């Protein structure tokens, strides 16, 4: 099947051609573990997951690397100044840097699992690859790309790399020279960036290492180049990240890597648009005010409803989060689960039709293979549910495929729903439901509503069906 992706580098939709037949190597910039991940970060991770699942369903062998940043990311990425985000997080939480790295990584993975995001093949920590990062800087030093700012660090001279900023179409001047940020005046060019930062004199950092240039720590960008090359080889297929990363972080990764590996280091660059708030502001960890998946769970939403909401949009469009949008997504998601549960009741004994299966399978996979059009795939899912010429057994088989591709766990949730429905309600609740049915028949809506509320308060939901009412136990 044809796979097309929008490549930030060419600004075009391109047909995907793997470096090695049947294989895909892809690298995703992962979380900086100084705080909880917010639902914006998780949006990016959901899109990564769709990319991976799409390749798997197309029969590729996927090697996915996602790093864990546990050192070197300063509060001001643009000019390598400010505080180390990890040290700042540790001071806030009154813990060691190593402790917060472990704590927030575990929390991140809990969210990851709750959103049914497949774990990466490799999840390297920046602090486990210090030697590789030093080696990268040494190579760049030998090739003449570096200079030292005494008392500060080893810097990359971006004027030596002609293609600098190609990802965002910017030459040197177009990037940061015009910005009103004061840059370190000792830098040769405003876009130059730190490869290795020295520990401040007289200060012992919690994370610091010896290097040929003195005690210090790697610049944030170094880790992705060093670990990408180490784990995926000198050239690989795809590199992904949020839209904020293309201008500086990925520009710097390319500048660090291509003098060593030759161009192009990476074939396809894929950037995911932000999750924003109602006023269009990017959700960010550094603002201190953000929503984590925990807020979603605490309000009683199934994390799958959040995943469903993300997949209703396209990765190249910013998505404004609101609780109203969440309500709508949760209702839409539940509706599909309900219908899948009904199909399960009808499916046994039915014979799956291969023709219908293949036609719907190909239609849904084609939508996601075409630049990850998940919303289009979900439209097809709705049509499939309505289709009168596809039997229940075929639909259920298709939902197994849809769950592999979109990771929405429809079958699992439908099973849970059925399990709850099969619990017999106690007689007093059945009695309330029977009285409600009578009230409805008498068009006494007020009494019917009160009885529904009473049933609800007792932990049950009364559902009207074609054959009367049934009682469903509410999930804990
Ligand atoms: P961080 O933990 O801040 O290093 O970010 C981890 C990933 O989340 C990166 O790929 C970022 O580009 C991405 N990201 C950060 N903020 C958002 C947002 N509001 N919406 C979507 N992705 C984001
Ligand atoms: Zn990165």
Coordinates of C-alpha atoms and ligand atoms in Angstrom, one line a residue:
X1 CA 0.0 0.0 0.0
X2 CA 1.3 3.5 -0.8
X3 CA 2.4 5.4 2.3
X4 CA 2.7 9.2 2.1
X5 CA 4.0 11.5 4.8
X6 CA 4.3 15.3 4.9
X7 CA 8.1 15.9 5.1
X8 CA 8.9 19.2 6.9
X9 CA 12.2 19.2 5.1
X10 CA 10.8 19.4 1.6
X11 CA 7.5 20.9 2.7
X12 CA 5.8 18.3 0.6
X13 CA 3.7 15.2 0.8
X14 CA 6.1 12.5 -0.2
X15 CA 5.7 8.8 -0.9
X16 CA 7.6 6.9 1.8
X17 CA 10.5 4.8 0.5
X18 CA 12.4 2.9 3.2
X19 CA 16.2 2.9 3.4
X20 CA 16.1 -0.9 3.7
X21 CA 13.2 -2.8 2.2
X22 CA 10.6 -3.8 4.8
X23 CA 12.2 -1.9 7.6
X24 CA 11.6 1.5 9.3
X25 CA 14.0 3.2 11.7
X26 CA 12.4 6.1 13.5
X27 CA 13.5 8.4 16.2
X28 CA 11.1 10.5 18.4
X29 CA 12.2 13.2 20.7
X30 CA 10.9 12.1 24.1
X31 CA 10.0 13.8 27.3
X32 CA 12.2 15.9 29.6
X33 CA 11.4 14.2 32.9
X34 CA 11.4 17.2 35.3
X35 CA 7.7 17.3 35.6
X36 CA 4.5 15.4 34.7
X37 CA 3.9 15.1 31.0
X38 CA 0.9 17.3 29.9
X39 CA -1.8 16.2 27.5
X40 CA 0.0 18.2 24.8
X41 CA 3.1 16.1 25.1
X42 CA 0.9 13.1 25.1
X43 CA -0.8 14.2 21.9
X44 CA 2.6 14.1 20.3
X45 CA 3.2 10.6 21.7
X46 CA -0.2 9.4 20.4
X47 CA 0.7 10.6 16.9
X48 CA 4.1 8.8 17.1
X49 CA 2.2 5.7 18.1
X50 CA -0.2 5.9 15.1
X51 CA 2.8 6.3 12.8
X52 CA 4.3 3.2 14.2
X53 CA 1.1 1.2 14.1
X54 CA 0.5 2.2 10.5
X55 CA 3.9 0.8 9.5
X56 CA 3.3 -2.4 11.5
X57 CA 0.0 -2.9 9.8
X58 CA 1.7 -2.4 6.4
X59 CA 4.0 -5.2 7.3
X60 CA 7.1 -3.3 8.2
X61 CA 9.6 -4.2 10.9
X62 CA 9.7 -1.1 13.0
X63 CA 12.6 0.1 15.1
X64 CA 11.4 3.0 17.2
X65 CA 13.7 4.9 19.5
X66 CA 12.5 7.5 21.9
X67 CA 14.9 9.2 24.3
X68 CA 14.3 10.3 27.9
X69 CA 15.9 13.7 28.5
X70 CA 17.3 13.7 32.0
X71 CA 20.1 16.2 31.7
X72 CA 21.1 19.3 29.9
X73 CA 17.8 20.9 28.9
X74 CA 18.0 24.5 30.0
X75 CA 15.0 26.8 30.6
X76 CA 16.0 28.9 27.6
X77 CA 16.6 26.6 24.7
X78 CA 17.1 29.4 22.3
X79 CA 20.4 30.6 23.6
X80 CA 21.6 28.0 26.0
X81 CA 21.1 30.1 29.1
X82 CA 18.8 29.8 32.1
X83 CA 18.6 27.0 34.6
X84 CA 18.9 23.3 34.0
X85 CA 15.3 22.1 33.9
X86 CA 16.1 19.0 35.8
X87 CA 18.0 20.8 38.7
X88 CA 15.1 23.3 38.9
X89 CA 12.5 20.5 39.1
X90 CA 14.6 18.7 41.8
X91 CA 14.7 21.9 43.8
X92 CA 10.9 22.4 43.4
X93 CA 10.2 18.8 44.6
X94 CA 13.0 18.8 47.2
X95 CA 14.4 15.6 45.8
X96 CA 17.6 14.7 43.9
X97 CA 17.8 15.0 40.2
X98 CA 18.1 11.3 39.8
X99 CA 15.0 10.7 42.0
X100 CA 12.8 13.1 40.0
X101 CA 14.1 11.6 36.7
X102 CA 12.9 8.2 37.9
X103 CA 9.7 9.5 39.4
X104 CA 8.5 11.5 36.3
X105 CA 9.6 8.8 33.9
X106 CA 7.5 6.3 35.7
X107 CA 4.6 8.7 35.7
X108 CA 5.1 9.3 32.0
X109 CA 5.0 5.6 31.3
X110 CA 1.8 5.2 33.3
X111 CA 0.2 7.7 31.1
X112 CA 1.7 6.0 28.1
X113 CA 0.2 2.7 29.0
X114 CA -3.1 4.1 29.9
X115 CA -3.3 5.7 26.5
X116 CA -2.4 2.3 25.0
X117 CA 0.8 3.7 23.3
X118 CA 3.1 0.9 22.3
X119 CA 6.4 1.1 24.2
X120 CA 9.4 2.1 22.0
X121 CA 11.9 -0.5 20.9
X122 CA 14.6 1.5 22.8
X123 CA 14.1 4.2 25.4
X124 CA 17.6 5.5 26.0
X125 CA 18.4 8.0 28.8
X126 CA 20.7 10.9 27.9
X127 CA 22.7 10.2 31.1
X128 CA 23.5 6.7 29.9
X129 CA 25.0 8.0 26.7
X130 CA 27.5 10.6 27.9
X131 CA 30.5 8.9 26.3
X132 CA 28.7 8.9 22.9
X133 CA 27.9 12.5 23.3
X134 CA 31.5 13.4 24.2
X135 CA 32.6 11.4 21.2
X136 CA 30.2 13.3 18.9
X137 CA 31.7 16.6 20.1
X138 CA 35.2 15.4 19.6
X139 CA 34.4 14.4 16.0
X140 CA 32.9 17.9 15.4
X141 CA 36.0 19.4 17.0
X142 CA 38.3 17.5 14.7
X143 CA 36.2 18.6 11.7
X144 CA 36.6 22.3 12.8
X145 CA 33.0 23.0 13.7
X146 CA 33.5 24.0 17.3
X147 CA 35.0 26.7 19.5
X148 CA 35.2 27.4 23.2
X149 CA 33.8 30.2 25.2
X150 CA 36.0 30.2 28.3
X151 CA 34.0 29.6 31.5
X152 CA 30.9 28.7 29.5
X153 CA 31.3 25.8 27.1
X154 CA 32.1 24.3 23.8
X155 CA 29.9 25.8 21.0
X156 CA 28.9 24.8 17.5
X157 CA 29.7 27.4 14.9
X158 CA 26.6 27.4 12.7
X159 CA 28.3 29.6 10.0
X160 CA 30.4 26.5 9.1
X161 CA 27.3 24.5 8.2
X162 CA 25.9 25.9 4.9
X163 CA 22.6 24.1 5.2
X164 CA 21.9 25.4 8.7
X165 CA 18.2 25.9 9.3
X166 CA 17.1 24.2 6.1
X167 CA 14.3 22.4 7.9
X168 CA 12.5 25.7 8.5
X169 CA 13.7 27.3 5.3
X170 CA 15.8 29.8 7.2
X171 CA 19.3 30.8 6.5
X172 CA 21.2 32.2 9.5
X173 CA 19.7 35.7 9.4
X174 CA 16.2 34.4 9.1
X175 CA 16.4 32.5 12.3
X176 CA 17.3 34.3 15.5
X177 CA 19.5 37.2 14.5
X178 CA 16.4 39.4 14.3
X179 CA 14.9 38.2 17.6
X180 CA 14.8 40.6 20.4
X181 CA 16.4 38.1 22.8
X182 CA 19.8 39.2 23.9
X183 CA 22.2 36.4 23.0
X184 CA 25.4 35.5 24.6
X185 CA 27.7 38.1 23.0
X186 CA 30.6 35.8 23.0
X187 CA 28.9 33.5 20.5
X188 CA 30.2 34.0 17.0
X189 CA 26.7 33.7 15.5
X190 CA 23.3 34.1 17.3
X191 CA 22.3 30.6 16.2
X192 CA 25.4 28.9 17.6
X193 CA 24.6 26.4 20.4
X194 CA 26.3 24.6 23.2
X195 CA 27.7 21.1 22.7
X196 CA 29.2 20.9 26.1
X197 CA 28.5 23.2 29.1
X198 CA 31.1 23.7 31.9
X199 CA 29.9 23.3 35.4
X200 CA 30.0 26.8 37.0
X201 CA 33.2 27.5 38.9
X202 CA 32.9 26.6 42.6
X203 CA 29.5 24.9 42.1
X204 CA 29.0 21.2 42.3
X205 CA 26.2 20.1 40.1
X206 CA 24.2 17.0 40.9
X207 CA 24.8 15.7 37.3
X208 CA 28.3 16.4 35.9
X209 CA 30.9 14.5 34.1
X210 CA 34.6 14.7 33.1
X211 CA 35.3 15.5 29.5
X212 CA 38.4 16.5 27.5
X213 CA 37.3 20.1 27.9
X214 CA 36.6 20.1 31.6
X215 CA 33.8 19.0 34.0
X216 CA 30.3 19.7 32.8
X217 CA 27.4 18.3 31.0
X218 CA 26.2 17.9 27.4
X219 CA 24.1 20.5 25.6
X220 CA 20.5 19.3 25.1
X221 CA 20.7 18.7 21.3
X222 CA 23.7 16.4 21.5
X223 CA 21.8 13.5 23.0
X224 CA 19.4 13.0 20.1
X225 CA 22.2 13.0 17.5
X226 CA 24.4 10.7 19.5
X227 CA 21.7 8.2 20.5
X228 CA 20.0 8.3 17.1
X229 CA 23.2 7.3 15.4
X230 CA 24.2 4.7 18.0
X231 CA 20.8 2.9 18.0
X232 CA 19.6 3.4 14.4
X233 CA 22.8 3.8 12.5
X234 CA 24.3 6.7 10.6
X235 CA 21.2 7.1 8.4
X236 CA 17.6 6.4 9.3
X237 CA 14.2 6.9 7.9
X238 CA 12.1 9.2 10.1
X239 CA 12.6 11.7 12.9
X240 CA 9.6 13.1 14.7
X241 CA 8.8 15.7 17.4
X242 CA 6.4 18.5 18.3
X243 CA 6.2 21.5 16.0
X244 CA 8.4 23.5 18.4
X245 CA 11.4 21.4 17.8
X246 CA 12.0 22.1 14.1
X247 CA 13.4 25.6 14.3
X248 CA 16.1 25.1 16.9
X249 CA 16.4 21.6 18.3
X250 CA 16.1 19.7 15.0
X251 CA 18.1 22.3 13.1
X252 CA 20.9 21.7 15.6
X253 CA 20.6 18.0 15.5
X254 CA 21.1 18.1 11.7
X255 CA 24.0 20.5 12.0
X256 CA 25.7 18.2 14.5
X257 CA 25.1 15.0 12.6
X258 CA 25.5 15.7 8.9
X259 CA 29.2 16.7 9.0
X260 CA 29.7 13.2 10.5
X261 CA 27.3 11.1 8.6
X262 CA 26.9 13.0 5.3
X263 CA 23.5 14.3 4.2
X264 CA 20.8 13.5 4.5
X265 CA 21.1 12.1 8.0
X266 CA 17.4 11.5 8.2
X267 CA 15.0 11.1 5.2
X268 CA 11.7 12.3 6.5
X269 CA 11.0 14.8 9.2
X270 CA 7.5 14.7 10.7
X271 CA 6.3 17.4 13.1
X272 CA 3.1 17.3 15.1
X273 CA 1.1 20.4 15.8
X274 CA 0.4 21.6 19.3
X275 CA -2.4 21.1 21.6
X276 CA -3.4 24.6 22.6
X277 CA -5.9 26.1 25.0
X278 CA -9.0 28.0 24.0
X279 CA -7.1 31.2 23.5
X280 CA -4.6 29.4 21.2
X281 CA -1.8 29.3 23.8
X282 CA 0.5 26.3 23.6
X283 CA 0.2 24.0 26.6
X284 CA 3.6 24.0 28.2
X285 CA 5.3 22.5 31.2
X286 CA 7.3 25.6 32.0
X287 CA 4.2 27.7 32.4
X288 CA 3.5 25.7 35.5
X289 CA -0.2 25.5 34.5
X290 CA -1.0 22.5 32.5
X291 CA -3.3 19.5 32.4
X292 CA -1.9 16.1 32.8
X293 CA -3.7 12.8 32.0
X294 CA -4.4 12.6 35.7
X295 CA -6.8 15.5 35.4
X296 CA -8.6 13.6 32.7
X297 CA -8.7 10.5 34.7
X298 CA -9.8 12.3 37.9
X299 CA -12.8 13.8 36.0
X300 CA -13.9 10.3 35.3
X301 CA -13.0 10.1 31.6
X302 CA -11.5 7.0 30.1
X303 CA -8.0 7.9 28.7
X304 CA -9.2 6.2 25.5
X305 CA -11.7 9.1 25.1
X306 CA -8.7 11.5 25.0
X307 CA -7.0 9.3 22.5
X308 CA -10.1 9.3 20.4
X309 CA -10.3 13.1 20.6
X310 CA -6.8 13.4 19.2
X311 CA -7.5 10.9 16.4
X312 CA -10.5 13.0 15.3
X313 CA -8.1 15.7 14.3
X314 CA -5.1 15.8 12.0
X315 CA -1.5 16.0 13.2
X316 CA -0.7 19.0 11.1
X317 CA -3.5 21.1 12.7
X318 CA -3.4 22.6 16.1
X319 CA -6.1 21.3 18.4
X320 CA -7.8 23.4 21.0
X321 CA -8.5 21.5 24.2
X322 CA -11.6 22.1 26.2
X323 CA -13.7 20.0 28.5
X324 CA -16.7 20.4 26.2
X325 CA -14.6 18.9 23.4
X326 CA -13.6 16.1 25.8
X327 CA -17.3 15.5 26.7
X328 CA -18.2 15.2 23.0
X329 CA -15.3 12.9 22.3
X330 CA -16.2 10.7 25.3
X331 CA -19.8 10.4 24.2
X332 CA -18.7 9.5 20.6
X333 CA -16.2 6.9 21.9
X334 CA -18.8 5.3 24.3
X335 CA -21.3 5.2 21.4
X336 CA -18.9 3.1 19.3
X337 CA -18.1 0.8 22.3
X338 CA -21.9 0.3 22.9
X339 CA -22.4 -0.7 19.3
X340 CA -19.4 -3.0 19.3
X341 CA -20.8 -4.7 22.4
X342 CA -24.1 -5.2 20.5
X343 CA -22.2 -6.7 17.6
X344 CA -20.5 -9.1 19.9
X345 CA -23.8 -10.4 21.0
X346 CA -24.8 -11.0 17.4
X347 CA -21.5 -12.3 16.0
X348 CA -21.3 -15.9 17.3
X349 CA -22.1 -18.4 14.7
X350 CA -21.7 -16.0 11.9
X351 CA -19.3 -16.5 9.0
X352 CA -16.8 -13.8 8.3
X353 CA -16.8 -12.6 4.7
X354 CA -13.3 -12.2 3.3
X355 CA -14.3 -9.8 0.5
X356 CA -16.0 -7.4 2.8
X357 CA -13.2 -7.7 5.4
X358 CA -10.5 -6.9 2.8
X359 CA -12.4 -4.0 1.3
X360 CA -13.0 -2.3 4.6
X361 CA -9.5 -3.2 5.9
X362 CA -7.9 -1.6 2.9
X363 CA -10.0 1.5 3.0
X364 CA -9.2 2.2 6.7
X365 CA -5.5 1.4 6.3
X366 CA -5.3 3.5 3.2
X367 CA -6.6 6.6 5.1
X368 CA -4.0 6.2 7.9
X369 CA -1.2 5.4 5.4
X370 CA -2.0 8.6 3.6
X371 CA -0.3 11.1 5.9
X372 CA -2.0 9.6 8.9
X373 CA -5.6 10.7 8.2
X374 CA -7.0 9.1 11.3
X375 CA -10.2 11.3 11.2
X376 CA -11.0 9.8 7.8
X377 CA -10.4 6.3 9.2
X378 CA -12.9 7.1 12.0
X379 CA -15.5 8.2 9.4
X380 CA -15.1 4.8 7.8
X381 CA -15.5 3.2 11.2
X382 CA -18.8 4.9 11.6
X383 CA -19.9 3.9 8.2
X384 CA -18.9 0.3 8.9
X385 CA -21.1 0.2 12.0
X386 CA -24.0 1.4 9.9
X387 CA -23.3 -0.9 6.9
X388 CA -26.2 -3.3 6.4
X389 CA -24.4 -5.5 4.0
X390 CA -21.6 -6.5 6.4
X391 CA -22.4 -9.2 9.0
X392 CA -21.5 -8.9 12.7
X393 CA -18.7 -11.6 12.5
X394 CA -17.0 -9.6 9.8
X395 CA -17.4 -6.3 11.7
X396 CA -15.9 -7.8 14.8
X397 CA -12.9 -9.1 12.9
X398 CA -12.5 -5.6 11.4
X399 CA -12.7 -4.1 14.9
X400 CA -9.8 -6.3 15.9
X401 CA -7.8 -4.8 13.0
X402 CA -9.0 -1.3 13.9
X403 CA -7.8 -1.7 17.4
X404 CA -4.4 -2.8 16.2
X405 CA -4.2 0.2 13.9
X406 CA -5.7 3.0 16.0
X407 CA -5.1 1.5 19.5
X408 CA -8.5 2.6 20.7
X409 CA -9.3 -0.7 22.6
X410 CA -12.9 -0.9 21.3
X411 CA -13.0 -4.6 21.8
X412 CA -11.6 -4.5 25.3
X413 CA -14.0 -1.8 26.4
X414 CA -17.0 -3.6 24.8
X415 CA -16.0 -6.7 26.7
X416 CA -15.9 -4.7 29.9
X417 CA -19.3 -3.3 29.1
X418 CA -20.8 -6.7 28.5
X419 CA -19.3 -8.0 31.7
X420 CA -21.0 -5.2 33.6
X421 CA -24.3 -5.8 31.8
X422 CA -24.2 -9.4 32.7
X423 CA -24.2 -8.7 36.4
X424 CA -27.7 -9.1 37.7
X425 CA -29.1 -6.1 39.4
X426 CA -30.5 -6.6 43.0
X427 CA -34.2 -6.9 43.2
X428 CA -34.8 -3.4 44.7
X429 CA -33.0 -1.8 41.7
X430 CA -35.0 -3.9 39.3
X431 CA -38.1 -2.8 41.1
X432 CA -37.1 0.9 40.6
X433 CA -36.5 0.2 36.9
X434 CA -39.9 -1.4 36.5
X435 CA -41.6 1.5 38.2
X436 CA -39.7 3.9 35.9
X437 CA -41.0 1.9 32.9
X438 CA -44.5 2.3 34.1
X439 CA -44.1 6.0 34.7
X440 CA -42.7 6.4 31.2
X441 CA -45.7 4.5 29.8
X442 CA -47.9 6.9 31.7
X443 CA -45.9 9.9 30.3
X444 CA -45.1 10.9 33.9
X445 CA -41.6 12.1 32.9
X446 CA -40.9 13.8 36.3
X447 CA -41.3 10.5 38.2
X448 CA -39.4 8.6 35.5
X449 CA -36.5 11.1 35.8
X450 CA -36.5 10.8 39.6
X451 CA -36.4 7.1 39.5
X452 CA -33.5 7.2 37.0
X453 CA -31.6 9.5 39.4
X454 CA -32.3 7.0 42.2
X455 CA -31.0 4.1 40.2
X456 CA -28.0 6.1 39.2
X457 CA -27.2 7.0 42.7
X458 CA -27.2 3.3 43.6
X459 CA -24.5 2.7 41.0
X460 CA -26.6 1.4 38.1
X461 CA -27.6 2.8 34.8
X462 CA -30.9 2.0 33.2
X463 CA -30.7 1.7 29.5
X464 CA -33.8 1.7 27.2
X465 CA -33.6 -1.0 24.5
X466 CA -35.8 -2.3 21.8
X467 CA -36.9 -5.1 24.1
X468 CA -37.6 -2.9 27.1
X469 CA -35.1 -1.8 29.7
X470 CA -31.9 -3.2 31.0
X471 CA -29.7 -2.4 34.0
X472 CA -26.0 -1.9 33.6
X473 CA -23.7 -1.7 36.6
X474 CA -21.6 1.4 36.5
X475 CA -17.8 1.0 36.3
X476 CA -16.0 1.5 39.6
Ligands
LIG1 P1 9.3 18.0 26.4 O1 9.0 17.0 27.5 O2 8.9 19.4 26.7 O3 10.7 17.9 26.0 O4 8.4 17.6 25.1 C1 8.2 16.2 24.7 C2 7.5 16.3 23.3 O5 6.2 16.9 23.4 C3 8.3 17.0 22.2 O6 8.2 16.3 21.0 C4 7.6 18.4 22.2 O7 7.7 19.0 20.9 C5 6.1 18.0 22.4 N1 5.3 19.0 22.9 C6 5.5 20.0 23.8 N2 4.4 20.8 24.0 C7 3.4 20.3 23.2 C8 2.1 20.7 23.0 N3 1.5 21.7 23.6 N4 1.4 20.0 22.1 C9 1.9 18.9 21.4 N5 3.2 18.5 21.6 C10 4.0 19.2 22.5
LIG2 ZN1 15.6 15.5 20.2

